[in-house]
Structures are given as structure tokens and as C-alpha cells.
Coordinates of N, CA and C and ligand atoms in Angstrom, one line a residue:
X1 N -257.5 -35.3 -4.6 CA -258.2 -36.5 -5.5 C -259.9 -35.3 -5.0
X2 N -259.8 -35.5 -6.7 CA -261.0 -34.4 -6.7 C -262.8 -34.8 -6.8
X3 N -262.8 -34.8 -4.9 CA -264.3 -35.5 -5.0 C -265.2 -35.8 -6.0
X4 N -265.8 -34.8 -7.0 CA -266.6 -34.6 -7.6 C -266.3 -35.3 -9.5
X5 N -266.8 -35.4 -10.0 CA -266.4 -35.5 -10.9 C -267.5 -35.3 -12.2
X6 N -267.2 -34.3 -13.2 CA -268.3 -34.2 -14.1 C -267.9 -34.5 -15.0
X7 N -268.5 -35.4 -16.0 CA -268.3 -36.3 -17.3 C -268.9 -35.5 -18.7
X8 N -269.1 -33.7 -19.5 CA -269.7 -33.6 -20.8 C -269.1 -34.1 -21.5
X9 N -269.6 -34.6 -22.9 CA -269.2 -34.9 -24.1 C -271.0 -34.3 -24.8
X10 N -270.1 -34.1 -26.3 CA -271.4 -33.5 -27.5 C -270.2 -33.0 -28.7
X11 N -270.9 -33.3 -29.5 CA -270.0 -32.3 -31.1 C -269.6 -31.4 -30.7
X12 N -269.0 -31.0 -32.3 CA -268.4 -29.9 -32.3 C -269.5 -28.4 -32.0
X13 N -269.2 -27.4 -31.3 CA -269.6 -26.9 -31.6 C -271.3 -26.5 -30.3
X14 N -271.1 -27.4 -29.7 CA -272.1 -27.7 -28.5 C -272.5 -26.4 -27.2
X15 N -270.4 -26.6 -27.4 CA -270.6 -25.5 -26.3 C -269.3 -26.0 -24.9
X16 N -268.7 -27.6 -25.4 CA -268.8 -28.4 -24.3 C -267.0 -27.2 -23.4
X17 N -266.7 -26.6 -24.2 CA -265.6 -25.7 -24.2 C -266.1 -24.9 -23.1
X18 N -266.2 -24.0 -24.1 CA -266.6 -22.8 -22.9 C -268.2 -22.4 -21.7
X19 N -269.0 -23.4 -21.6 CA -270.0 -23.9 -21.2 C -268.6 -24.5 -19.9
X20 N -268.1 -25.6 -20.3 CA -267.6 -26.2 -18.7 C -266.7 -25.1 -18.5
X21 N -265.5 -25.0 -19.2 CA -264.9 -23.4 -18.7 C -265.8 -22.7 -17.8
X22 N -266.9 -22.3 -17.7 CA -267.6 -20.9 -16.6 C -268.1 -21.7 -16.0
X23 N -268.7 -22.6 -16.3 CA -269.9 -23.7 -14.8 C -268.5 -24.2 -13.7
X24 N -266.5 -24.8 -14.3 CA -265.6 -24.9 -13.3 C -265.4 -23.4 -12.4
X25 N -265.3 -22.4 -13.2 CA -264.7 -20.8 -12.8 C -267.2 -20.8 -11.5
X26 N -267.4 -20.7 -12.5 CA -268.4 -20.6 -11.4 C -268.3 -21.5 -9.7
X27 N -267.7 -22.5 -10.5 CA -268.4 -23.5 -9.3 C -266.5 -24.0 -7.9
X28 N -265.9 -23.1 -8.7 CA -264.7 -24.1 -8.1 C -263.4 -25.4 -8.1
X29 N -264.0 -25.3 -9.4 CA -263.4 -26.6 -10.4 C -262.4 -26.6 -10.7
X30 N -261.9 -27.8 -11.4 CA -260.7 -27.5 -12.1 C -261.8 -28.1 -13.1
X31 N -261.4 -28.0 -14.6 CA -261.8 -28.0 -15.7 C -260.7 -28.7 -16.3
X32 N -261.1 -30.2 -17.4 CA -260.3 -30.1 -18.1 C -261.1 -30.7 -19.8
X33 N -259.9 -29.9 -20.7 CA -260.6 -29.7 -22.2 C -259.4 -31.6 -22.5
X34 N -260.5 -32.9 -23.3 CA -259.7 -33.1 -23.4 C -259.0 -33.1 -24.8
X35 N -260.5 -32.6 -25.4 CA -259.4 -31.8 -26.9 C -258.2 -32.0 -27.2
X36 N -258.4 -30.5 -26.6 CA -256.6 -30.6 -26.5 C -255.7 -31.1 -26.7
X37 N -255.9 -31.8 -26.5 CA -254.4 -32.7 -26.2 C -254.6 -33.5 -26.9
X38 N -256.0 -34.2 -28.4 CA -255.8 -34.4 -28.6 C -255.7 -33.5 -30.0
X39 N -256.0 -32.1 -29.9 CA -254.9 -31.4 -30.6 C -254.0 -31.1 -30.6
X40 N -252.4 -31.3 -29.9 CA -251.7 -31.0 -29.2 C -251.0 -32.5 -30.1
X41 N -251.3 -33.8 -29.9 CA -251.1 -34.2 -30.6 C -250.7 -34.7 -31.9
X42 N -252.3 -34.4 -32.7 CA -252.2 -33.3 -34.0 C -250.7 -32.7 -34.2
X43 N -251.0 -31.3 -33.2 CA -249.6 -30.5 -33.8 C -248.7 -30.8 -33.6
X44 N -248.1 -32.0 -33.2 CA -247.3 -32.1 -32.8 C -246.5 -32.9 -34.5
X45 N -247.5 -34.2 -34.8 CA -247.0 -34.9 -35.8 C -246.6 -34.0 -36.6
X46 N -248.2 -32.8 -37.2 CA -247.9 -31.9 -38.7 C -245.4 -31.4 -37.9
X47 N -245.4 -31.1 -36.9 CA -244.1 -29.5 -36.4 C -242.9 -31.0 -36.9
X48 N -243.1 -32.5 -36.6 CA -242.4 -33.4 -36.4 C -241.7 -33.8 -37.8
X49 N -243.2 -33.7 -38.9 CA -243.6 -33.8 -40.3 C -243.9 -35.6 -41.1
X50 N -245.0 -36.6 -39.6 CA -245.3 -37.5 -39.5 C -246.2 -37.5 -40.3
X51 N -246.6 -38.8 -41.3 CA -248.1 -38.8 -42.1 C -248.8 -38.9 -41.4
X52 N -250.3 -38.1 -40.5 CA -251.9 -38.6 -40.4 C -252.3 -39.1 -40.1
X53 N -252.0 -39.9 -41.9 CA -253.3 -41.0 -42.4 C -252.2 -42.9 -42.1
X54 N -250.5 -42.2 -41.8 CA -250.4 -43.6 -40.8 C -250.2 -43.8 -39.5
X55 N -250.6 -44.9 -39.1 CA -252.0 -45.4 -37.9 C -250.0 -45.2 -37.4
X56 N -249.5 -46.6 -37.8 CA -248.1 -46.7 -36.9 C -247.0 -46.0 -36.7
X57 N -247.3 -44.8 -37.1 CA -245.8 -43.5 -36.8 C -247.1 -42.2 -36.1
X58 N -247.9 -42.7 -36.4 CA -248.7 -41.4 -35.3 C -248.3 -42.0 -33.6
X59 N -248.7 -44.0 -33.8 CA -248.9 -44.8 -32.1 C -247.1 -44.3 -32.1
X60 N -246.7 -44.3 -33.3 CA -245.1 -44.2 -32.4 C -245.3 -42.6 -31.3
X61 N -245.7 -41.6 -32.1 CA -245.7 -40.7 -30.9 C -246.8 -40.3 -29.4
X62 N -246.9 -41.4 -29.1 CA -247.8 -40.8 -28.1 C -246.7 -41.7 -26.4
X63 N -245.9 -42.5 -26.6 CA -245.6 -42.8 -25.9 C -244.3 -42.0 -24.1
X64 N -243.4 -41.4 -25.2 CA -243.6 -40.4 -24.9 C -243.1 -38.5 -25.8
X65 N -244.8 -38.8 -25.5 CA -245.5 -37.0 -25.9 C -245.4 -36.4 -25.1
X66 N -244.7 -35.1 -25.0 CA -244.5 -34.4 -23.7 C -246.2 -33.2 -23.1
X67 N -246.6 -33.4 -23.0 CA -248.2 -32.3 -23.2 C -248.5 -32.3 -21.5
X68 N -248.4 -31.0 -21.2 CA -249.4 -30.1 -20.2 C -250.1 -29.9 -20.8
X69 N -251.0 -29.4 -19.9 CA -252.1 -28.4 -19.6 C -252.3 -27.5 -18.6
X70 N -252.6 -27.0 -18.6 CA -253.5 -26.1 -17.7 C -255.4 -26.6 -17.0
X71 N -255.3 -26.9 -16.3 CA -256.7 -27.1 -15.2 C -257.3 -25.1 -14.3
X72 N -256.7 -25.2 -14.0 CA -257.6 -24.2 -13.7 C -258.4 -23.2 -14.9
X73 N -259.3 -22.9 -14.6 CA -260.2 -21.9 -15.3 C -259.8 -20.5 -16.0
X74 N -259.5 -20.3 -15.6 CA -258.1 -18.6 -15.2 C -256.1 -18.9 -16.0
X75 N -256.5 -20.7 -15.4 CA -254.9 -20.4 -16.4 C -254.4 -21.3 -17.4
X76 N -256.0 -21.1 -18.3 CA -255.5 -22.2 -19.6 C -253.9 -22.3 -20.3
X77 N -253.7 -23.2 -20.6 CA -252.2 -23.1 -21.9 C -252.3 -24.4 -21.2
X78 N -251.2 -24.6 -22.9 CA -251.3 -26.2 -23.3 C -249.8 -25.8 -24.2
X79 N -248.4 -27.3 -23.7 CA -248.0 -27.5 -23.8 C -247.4 -28.3 -24.3
X80 N -246.6 -28.7 -25.4 CA -245.4 -29.9 -25.4 C -243.7 -29.3 -25.8
X81 N -243.9 -30.4 -25.1 CA -241.9 -30.4 -25.0 C -242.0 -28.6 -23.7
X82 N -242.5 -28.4 -23.3 CA -243.0 -27.2 -22.5 C -243.2 -26.3 -23.6
X83 N -243.1 -26.3 -24.9 CA -243.2 -25.1 -26.4 C -244.6 -24.4 -25.4
X84 N -245.2 -23.0 -25.2 CA -246.4 -22.7 -25.7 C -247.3 -22.8 -27.0
X85 N -248.2 -24.0 -27.6 CA -248.8 -24.1 -28.1 C -250.0 -24.0 -27.9
X86 N -251.2 -23.0 -27.2 CA -252.8 -22.7 -27.1 C -252.5 -22.1 -28.2
X87 N -252.9 -21.5 -28.8 CA -253.3 -20.9 -30.0 C -253.6 -21.7 -31.5
X88 N -251.9 -21.7 -31.3 CA -251.8 -22.9 -32.2 C -252.0 -24.5 -33.3
X89 N -253.2 -25.1 -31.4 CA -253.5 -25.7 -31.5 C -255.2 -25.5 -31.8
X90 N -255.9 -24.7 -32.5 CA -257.0 -23.9 -33.0 C -256.4 -24.2 -34.9
X91 N -255.3 -24.4 -35.3 CA -255.2 -23.2 -36.5 C -256.5 -24.6 -36.9
X92 N -257.0 -23.6 -38.7 CA -257.4 -25.4 -39.4 C -256.6 -26.6 -39.9
X93 N -255.4 -25.7 -40.0 CA -254.5 -27.2 -40.3 C -254.4 -27.7 -40.0
X94 N -254.3 -27.8 -38.6 CA -255.1 -29.3 -37.2 C -256.3 -29.5 -36.7
X95 N -257.3 -28.8 -36.6 CA -258.2 -29.7 -37.0 C -258.4 -30.0 -37.9
X96 N -258.1 -29.6 -39.4 CA -258.2 -31.0 -40.2 C -257.3 -32.2 -40.6
X97 N -256.7 -32.3 -39.5 CA -256.2 -33.3 -39.2 C -256.2 -34.5 -38.3
X98 N -257.2 -33.2 -37.4 CA -257.1 -34.8 -35.7 C -257.7 -36.0 -35.6
X99 N -259.3 -35.6 -36.4 CA -259.6 -36.8 -36.1 C -258.9 -37.9 -36.6
X100 N -258.3 -37.8 -38.0 CA -257.3 -39.0 -38.6 C -256.4 -39.6 -37.7
X101 N -255.6 -38.3 -36.3 CA -254.5 -39.0 -35.7 C -255.7 -39.7 -34.4
X102 N -256.5 -38.5 -34.1 CA -257.8 -39.5 -33.0 C -257.9 -40.5 -32.5
X103 N -258.3 -41.6 -34.3 CA -258.9 -42.5 -34.2 C -258.3 -44.3 -33.9
X104 N -256.7 -43.3 -34.1 CA -255.6 -44.8 -34.1 C -255.5 -44.9 -32.2
X105 N -255.8 -46.7 -32.7 CA -256.5 -47.0 -30.5 C -255.7 -46.5 -29.6
X106 N -254.2 -46.5 -30.7 CA -253.3 -46.5 -29.4 C -253.2 -44.8 -28.8
X107 N -253.5 -43.4 -29.4 CA -253.8 -42.6 -29.7 C -254.4 -42.8 -28.1
X108 N -256.0 -43.0 -27.8 CA -257.2 -43.2 -27.6 C -257.2 -43.7 -26.2
X109 N -256.1 -45.1 -25.8 CA -255.5 -46.0 -24.9 C -254.0 -44.9 -23.6
X110 N -253.4 -44.8 -24.8 CA -252.4 -43.5 -24.3 C -253.1 -41.5 -23.0
X111 N -253.8 -41.3 -24.2 CA -254.3 -41.0 -23.8 C -255.6 -40.8 -22.3
X112 N -257.0 -41.6 -22.6 CA -257.8 -41.9 -21.6 C -256.4 -41.9 -20.9
X113 N -255.2 -43.1 -20.2 CA -253.8 -42.9 -19.6 C -253.9 -41.5 -18.6
X114 N -253.3 -40.7 -19.9 CA -253.2 -39.3 -18.9 C -254.6 -38.6 -18.5
X115 N -256.2 -38.6 -18.6 CA -256.6 -37.8 -18.6 C -256.8 -38.6 -17.4
X116 N -256.8 -40.1 -16.9 CA -256.9 -40.4 -15.1 C -256.5 -40.4 -14.9
X117 N -255.3 -39.5 -14.9 CA -253.5 -39.0 -13.9 C -254.1 -37.7 -13.4
X118 N -254.2 -37.0 -14.8 CA -254.4 -35.0 -14.0 C -255.9 -35.1 -13.9
X119 N -257.6 -35.9 -14.1 CA -258.2 -36.5 -13.3 C -257.8 -36.7 -11.9
X120 N -257.0 -37.3 -11.6 CA -256.4 -38.3 -10.4 C -255.6 -37.3 -9.5
X121 N -254.6 -36.3 -10.4 CA -253.9 -35.3 -9.3 C -255.3 -34.1 -9.1
X122 N -256.0 -33.2 -9.9 CA -256.7 -32.7 -9.5 C -257.3 -32.2 -8.0
X123 N -256.5 -31.1 -7.5 CA -256.7 -31.2 -6.0 C -258.2 -30.4 -5.5
X124 N -258.8 -29.3 -7.0 CA -260.1 -28.7 -6.6 C -261.0 -29.8 -6.2
X125 N -261.8 -29.5 -5.3 CA -263.5 -30.6 -4.6 C -263.8 -31.0 -6.2
X126 N -263.6 -30.1 -6.7 CA -264.1 -31.1 -8.1 C -263.7 -30.5 -9.6
X127 N -263.9 -31.6 -10.6 CA -263.8 -30.7 -11.5 C -264.3 -31.8 -12.8
X128 N -264.4 -30.9 -13.6 CA -265.2 -30.9 -14.5 C -264.5 -31.4 -15.9
X129 N -265.0 -32.5 -17.0 CA -263.7 -32.5 -18.5 C -264.4 -32.8 -19.2
X130 N -264.6 -32.5 -20.2 CA -264.8 -32.0 -20.7 C -264.3 -33.0 -22.9
X131 N -265.0 -33.6 -23.5 CA -265.3 -33.8 -24.9 C -265.6 -35.0 -25.6
X132 N -265.6 -36.2 -25.7 CA -266.4 -37.2 -26.2 C -267.1 -38.4 -26.2
X133 N -266.1 -38.4 -25.7 CA -266.2 -40.7 -24.7 C -265.3 -40.3 -23.4
X134 N -266.0 -39.3 -22.5 CA -266.0 -38.8 -21.5 C -267.1 -39.7 -20.1
X135 N -267.6 -40.1 -21.1 CA -268.7 -40.2 -20.2 C -268.8 -41.7 -20.4
X136 N -268.3 -41.8 -21.5 CA -268.3 -43.6 -22.1 C -267.3 -44.7 -21.4
X137 N -266.6 -43.8 -21.8 CA -265.4 -44.5 -21.6 C -263.9 -43.5 -20.8
X138 N -263.2 -42.6 -20.7 CA -262.3 -42.3 -19.6 C -262.7 -41.9 -18.5
X139 N -263.9 -41.5 -18.1 CA -264.8 -41.5 -16.4 C -266.1 -42.4 -16.7
X140 N -266.1 -44.2 -16.6 CA -268.0 -43.9 -17.0 C -268.7 -43.7 -16.1
X141 N -267.5 -43.9 -14.7 CA -268.5 -44.0 -13.5 C -267.8 -42.5 -12.2
X142 N -268.2 -41.4 -13.3 CA -268.4 -39.6 -13.0 C -269.6 -40.0 -12.4
X143 N -269.2 -39.2 -11.0 CA -271.0 -38.4 -10.4 C -271.4 -38.2 -10.9
X144 N -271.9 -36.9 -12.2 CA -272.1 -36.6 -13.6 C -272.4 -36.1 -14.4
X145 N -273.0 -37.2 -15.1 CA -272.5 -37.8 -16.7 C -273.7 -36.4 -17.7
X146 N -273.6 -35.5 -18.2 CA -274.4 -35.2 -18.9 C -273.8 -35.0 -20.8
X147 N -274.3 -35.2 -21.6 CA -274.8 -34.4 -23.4 C -275.2 -33.6 -23.6
X148 N -273.9 -33.0 -24.1 CA -274.2 -30.9 -24.4 C -274.6 -31.5 -25.7
X149 N -275.6 -31.2 -26.3 CA -276.1 -30.9 -27.5 C -277.1 -30.3 -28.1
X150 N -276.1 -29.7 -29.7 CA -277.5 -28.5 -29.6 C -278.2 -28.9 -31.3
X151 N -278.7 -28.3 -31.7 CA -279.2 -28.6 -33.3 C -277.5 -27.9 -34.5
X152 N -277.1 -29.1 -35.7 CA -275.9 -28.9 -36.4 C -276.4 -27.2 -37.3
X153 N -277.3 -26.7 -36.8 CA -277.9 -25.2 -37.6 C -277.0 -23.9 -36.8
X154 N -277.6 -24.4 -35.0 CA -277.6 -23.5 -34.0 C -275.5 -23.5 -33.4
X155 N -275.1 -25.4 -34.0 CA -273.4 -25.5 -34.3 C -272.7 -25.1 -35.0
X156 N -273.6 -25.0 -36.2 CA -272.3 -24.8 -37.1 C -272.6 -22.7 -36.8
X157 N -273.8 -22.5 -36.5 CA -273.6 -20.5 -36.2 C -273.0 -20.4 -35.1
X158 N -272.4 -20.4 -34.3 CA -271.4 -20.7 -33.4 C -270.1 -20.5 -33.3
X159 N -270.1 -21.9 -34.5 CA -268.1 -22.0 -35.5 C -267.9 -20.6 -36.1
X160 N -269.5 -20.1 -36.9 CA -269.2 -19.2 -38.1 C -268.3 -18.1 -38.0
X161 N -269.4 -17.6 -36.3 CA -269.4 -17.0 -35.8 C -267.8 -15.8 -34.8
X162 N -267.1 -17.3 -34.2 CA -265.7 -17.5 -34.8 C -264.9 -17.0 -35.4
X163 N -265.3 -18.0 -36.8 CA -264.1 -18.0 -37.4 C -264.8 -16.7 -38.8
X164 N -264.8 -15.6 -38.8 CA -265.3 -14.6 -39.8 C -264.0 -14.6 -40.4
X165 N -263.2 -15.4 -41.0 CA -262.4 -15.4 -42.3 C -263.3 -15.8 -43.5
X166 N -263.1 -17.2 -41.9 CA -263.9 -18.7 -43.1 C -265.1 -18.2 -43.3
X167 N -265.5 -19.0 -44.2 CA -266.8 -18.6 -45.3 C -267.3 -19.6 -43.5
X168 N -268.8 -18.9 -43.7 CA -269.8 -20.1 -43.2 C -269.9 -21.2 -43.6
X169 N -270.4 -21.7 -45.5 CA -270.1 -22.6 -45.6 C -269.0 -23.8 -45.7
X170 N -267.5 -23.0 -45.9 CA -267.1 -23.8 -45.2 C -267.1 -24.1 -44.0
X171 N -267.0 -23.5 -43.3 CA -267.1 -24.0 -41.7 C -268.1 -24.5 -41.3
X172 N -269.2 -24.7 -42.5 CA -270.6 -26.2 -41.6 C -269.9 -27.3 -42.2
X173 N -269.3 -27.4 -43.5 CA -268.5 -28.2 -44.0 C -268.0 -28.5 -43.2
X174 N -266.6 -28.4 -42.6 CA -265.9 -28.8 -41.8 C -266.0 -29.5 -40.8
X175 N -266.9 -29.0 -40.2 CA -268.3 -29.4 -38.7 C -268.3 -30.4 -38.9
X176 N -270.0 -30.7 -40.2 CA -270.7 -31.5 -40.4 C -269.3 -33.0 -40.6
X177 N -267.7 -32.8 -41.3 CA -266.8 -34.5 -42.0 C -266.6 -34.4 -40.7
X178 N -265.1 -34.0 -40.0 CA -265.5 -34.1 -38.7 C -266.1 -34.9 -38.3
X179 N -267.7 -34.4 -37.6 CA -268.6 -34.9 -36.3 C -268.8 -36.3 -37.1
X180 N -268.5 -36.0 -38.6 CA -268.7 -37.6 -38.8 C -268.3 -38.1 -38.8
X181 N -266.6 -38.7 -39.1 CA -265.5 -39.8 -38.9 C -265.5 -39.0 -37.8
X182 N -265.7 -38.8 -36.7 CA -265.3 -38.9 -35.3 C -266.4 -39.9 -34.5
X183 N -267.7 -39.7 -35.0 CA -268.6 -40.4 -35.0 C -268.5 -41.8 -35.4
X184 N -267.6 -42.2 -35.9 CA -267.2 -43.4 -36.7 C -266.5 -44.0 -35.4
X185 N -265.8 -43.5 -34.1 CA -264.8 -44.2 -33.5 C -265.8 -43.9 -32.0
X186 N -266.1 -43.7 -31.7 CA -267.4 -42.7 -30.7 C -268.7 -42.7 -30.6
X187 N -269.6 -43.1 -29.5 CA -270.4 -42.6 -30.1 C -271.6 -40.9 -29.1
X188 N -270.8 -40.0 -29.2 CA -271.3 -38.5 -28.6 C -272.2 -38.3 -28.7
X189 N -273.5 -38.8 -30.4 CA -274.9 -37.6 -30.1 C -276.1 -38.5 -29.3
X190 N -275.4 -39.9 -29.5 CA -277.2 -40.5 -27.9 C -276.3 -40.0 -26.7
X191 N -277.7 -40.2 -25.8 CA -276.9 -40.7 -24.1 C -276.6 -41.9 -23.7
X192 N -275.2 -41.5 -23.4 CA -275.9 -43.9 -22.3 C -276.4 -43.6 -22.2
X193 N -276.1 -45.1 -21.2 CA -277.3 -45.1 -20.0 C -276.8 -43.7 -18.4
X194 N -277.8 -44.1 -17.9 CA -277.7 -42.7 -16.6 C -277.0 -41.0 -17.4
X195 N -276.9 -40.3 -18.5 CA -276.1 -40.2 -18.8 C -277.4 -38.7 -19.3
X196 N -276.9 -37.3 -18.8 CA -278.6 -36.1 -18.6 C -277.4 -35.9 -20.0
X197 N -279.3 -34.8 -20.5 CA -278.9 -34.6 -22.3 C -279.7 -33.0 -21.6
X198 N -278.4 -32.6 -21.6 CA -278.5 -30.6 -22.3 C -278.3 -30.1 -23.4
X199 N -279.8 -29.7 -23.9 CA -279.7 -29.2 -25.4 C -279.6 -28.0 -25.1
X200 N -278.5 -27.0 -25.6 CA -278.7 -26.0 -25.4 C -279.1 -25.0 -26.8
X201 N -279.6 -25.7 -27.7 CA -280.2 -25.0 -29.2 C -280.9 -23.7 -29.0
X202 N -281.5 -23.7 -28.0 CA -282.9 -22.5 -26.9 C -282.4 -22.3 -26.5
X203 N -281.2 -22.6 -26.4 CA -280.8 -21.3 -25.2 C -279.1 -20.7 -24.8
X204 N -279.7 -19.0 -24.6 CA -277.9 -18.2 -24.6 C -276.5 -19.1 -23.8
X205 N -276.3 -18.6 -24.1 CA -274.9 -20.0 -23.6 C -274.9 -19.0 -21.7
X206 N -275.3 -18.0 -21.1 CA -275.9 -17.4 -20.2 C -276.5 -18.8 -19.2
X207 N -277.1 -18.7 -20.0 CA -279.2 -20.1 -19.2 C -278.2 -21.9 -19.4
X208 N -277.0 -21.6 -20.5 CA -276.8 -23.4 -20.6 C -275.3 -23.3 -19.8
X209 N -274.8 -21.9 -18.8 CA -274.1 -22.7 -17.7 C -275.0 -22.6 -16.2
X210 N -275.9 -22.3 -16.4 CA -276.8 -22.3 -15.3 C -277.2 -23.4 -15.1
X211 N -277.5 -24.4 -16.7 CA -278.0 -25.4 -16.3 C -277.3 -26.4 -16.3
X212 N -276.6 -26.7 -16.2 CA -274.7 -26.4 -16.7 C -274.7 -27.6 -15.1
X213 N -275.0 -26.9 -14.2 CA -274.8 -25.8 -13.3 C -276.0 -26.2 -11.5
X214 N -276.6 -26.6 -12.7 CA -277.6 -27.0 -11.8 C -277.7 -28.4 -12.4
X215 N -277.0 -29.1 -12.6 CA -277.9 -30.7 -13.7 C -276.2 -30.8 -12.1
X216 N -275.5 -30.6 -12.3 CA -274.0 -30.8 -11.1 C -274.5 -31.0 -9.5
X217 N -275.3 -29.8 -8.9 CA -275.8 -29.4 -8.4 C -276.8 -30.6 -7.8
X218 N -278.3 -30.8 -9.1 CA -278.9 -31.7 -8.4 C -277.6 -33.7 -8.4
X219 N -277.2 -34.1 -8.8 CA -276.1 -35.0 -9.3 C -275.4 -35.1 -8.7
X220 N -274.4 -33.8 -7.4 CA -273.4 -34.3 -7.3 C -273.1 -34.7 -5.8
Ligands
LIG301 N1 -275.7 -21.9 -25.6 C1 -274.6 -21.3 -26.4 N2 -275.1 -19.6 -27.5 C2 -274.1 -19.4 -27.7 N3 -273.4 -19.1 -27.9 C3 -272.8 -20.0 -27.6 C4 -273.5 -21.6 -26.4 N4 -272.5 -22.0 -26.0 C5 -271.7 -21.9 -26.4 N5 -271.4 -21.0 -27.0 C6 -270.3 -20.2 -28.4 O1 -270.3 -21.0 -29.2 C7 -268.7 -21.4 -29.5 C8 -268.4 -23.3 -29.3 O2 -268.2 -23.4 -28.4 P1 -267.2 -23.8 -28.5 O3 -267.5 -24.2 -26.8 O4 -265.7 -23.9 -28.6 O5 -268.3 -25.9 -28.3 P2 -267.4 -26.9 -28.2 O6 -266.1 -27.6 -27.2 O7 -268.6 -27.5 -28.3 O8 -266.7 -27.4 -29.8 C9 -268.1 -21.1 -28.8 O9 -267.5 -19.1 -29.6 C10 -268.9 -20.4 -27.5 O10 -268.4 -19.2 -26.6
LIG302 N1 -262.6 -37.3 -25.2 C1 -262.8 -36.7 -27.3 C2 -261.8 -35.1 -27.6 C3 -261.5 -35.4 -28.5 N2 -261.4 -36.6 -29.0 C4 -260.9 -35.7 -30.9 O1 -260.1 -35.2 -31.1 C5 -260.8 -33.2 -32.0 C6 -261.0 -32.2 -31.1 O2 -261.9 -32.3 -30.0 P1 -262.1 -30.6 -29.4 O3 -263.0 -30.8 -28.5 O4 -261.5 -29.6 -29.3 O5 -263.6 -30.2 -30.9 P2 -264.9 -29.4 -30.8 O6 -265.7 -30.4 -31.0 O7 -264.3 -27.9 -29.7 O8 -263.7 -28.2 -32.0 C7 -262.4 -34.0 -32.2 O9 -262.4 -33.8 -32.9 C8 -261.8 -35.7 -32.2 O10 -261.1 -35.4 -33.0 C9 -262.3 -36.9 -28.7 O11 -262.3 -38.1 -30.2 N3 -262.4 -37.9 -27.7

């Protein structure tokens, strides 16, 4: 069981995954990407021909969901039923349906229980957990709670830079629409009580990692 749990929430493209992973690497902590589980379940539903708009059908897939994730920053992987699907969960067809899967209450309850188990099992001195509802639902008692934000323009520019084949406009539209759908389910745009806001709009990657490490050292 890790002594220090660091909870990081924020909207798409704020830098949650990349910043949390690098901060964990430098601190010698484990790192849990919770969005990967929602993506993996969405991938699994597509793979099995499940209608992702049918909440009952999606909910039925949660109980037997055979999921594994690498929590060491240098050994990240995502597996479903033993199959490595690490790159597949980032495909646009998965991104397009993940919010529909993530709004099903049984999915949120099942994956929240899974995340709590994974956090409890981590043997590193600390674990950084990132997502949308970590500071509020998954680990509200975490020693350190951070809302990582950035302006919509900065977030869209970062995502467009990643997906050079897709037009910047299409990327911006997809990101805005996913944030809008997600924020009907969880409020990740406003910091809850006791949560530190880290705005990375005017910080480069290195400064954002440093700022997160400083918050962890001050709060843990
Ligand atoms: N402060 C920053 N300045 C510039 N680019 C950043 C910064 N933080 C993250 N990035 C880059 O922005 C992109 C999106 O970051 P990512 O960690 O995937 O965000 P999230 O997990 O919040 O969706 C990545 O390519 C990442 O390297
Ligand atoms: N704690 C979490 C994490 C992700 N999610 C859902 O999973 C999706 C993918 O999360 P992600 O963190 O991989 O997304 P990006 O912001 O990195 O693109 C989000 O759009 C949410 O619908 C969630 O509901 N709760």
C-alpha cells in the first residue's frame, strides 16, 4: 500500500497523463491512468459489437471485464483479456464513443472499485492517479489533490500537435464536444474544496512537471 496518494483531475489535453507520468517517474512513484480503463472498456464494447448507446448492454460488460494496466511509469501497458491494446485505445473510433461508455453509472461504480483496488495494491512509496473524478470520487481523501487546467486554446493546440493527420479544427471540435459530454457527469473544470489548481496555460512541460512535484512535496 502506497503511503502517499496524489489525485490529479482536469479536462482533455491539460497534460494530466504526460505530466503525472513524468512526475511519478522522478518521484519514484507509481502512476495510474484511469482514462485508459474507460477507453479499454469502450474498445472492448466495439470489439464485441456492443451498441455503446445501450447503457444496459454496456453495464453488462463491466463485471467480467478482464483488465490489466502497467502502473510503473517506464512499463506502461493496457491489456484486455491478455491482449495488449495500448495503442488501440487512442484510436479516434474509441475516443468518439468513450464518453457514452463513461456516463453509465454501473461502469463508473465498477471502475472506481477497480481503481481503489489498484491504488491499495501499489507498493511504491506513492502513487499519482489521474482522471476526471479522482479528487472528488475515487480518492477524495488523497494527501495531495490537484486540478490541472489549461485554456481551451492551449489544450487544443497540444492535441492538434499530436495528431498531425487530423485537421486542427476537427481536433478542436472533438475535444470540446467530449469535454461537454464528460462535464455533464463529473465537474472537472472547478476545483473542489481543498484541491490545488495548477494552470499550465503559460507553463511549458518541464515547468508543469516541476510545479506538480513542488505541490506533492509541500502537501505530502
Ligand atoms: N505544459 C505543457 N506545455 C506544452 N505541452 C504540454 C504540456 N503538458 C502536456 N503537454 C503535451 O500536451 C499533450 C496532451 O497532454 P496529455 O498528457 O495527453 O493530456 P491529458 O492526459 O490531460 O489529456 C501531450 O502531447 C503532452 O506532451
Ligand atoms: N476518471 C475518469 C477518467 C476518464 N473518464 C472518461 O474517459 C475518457 C478518456 O479519458 P482520458 O483521460 O484518456 O482522455 P484524455 O483527456 O487524455 O483524452 C474521458 O473523455 C472520460 O469520458 C472518466 O469518465 N473518468
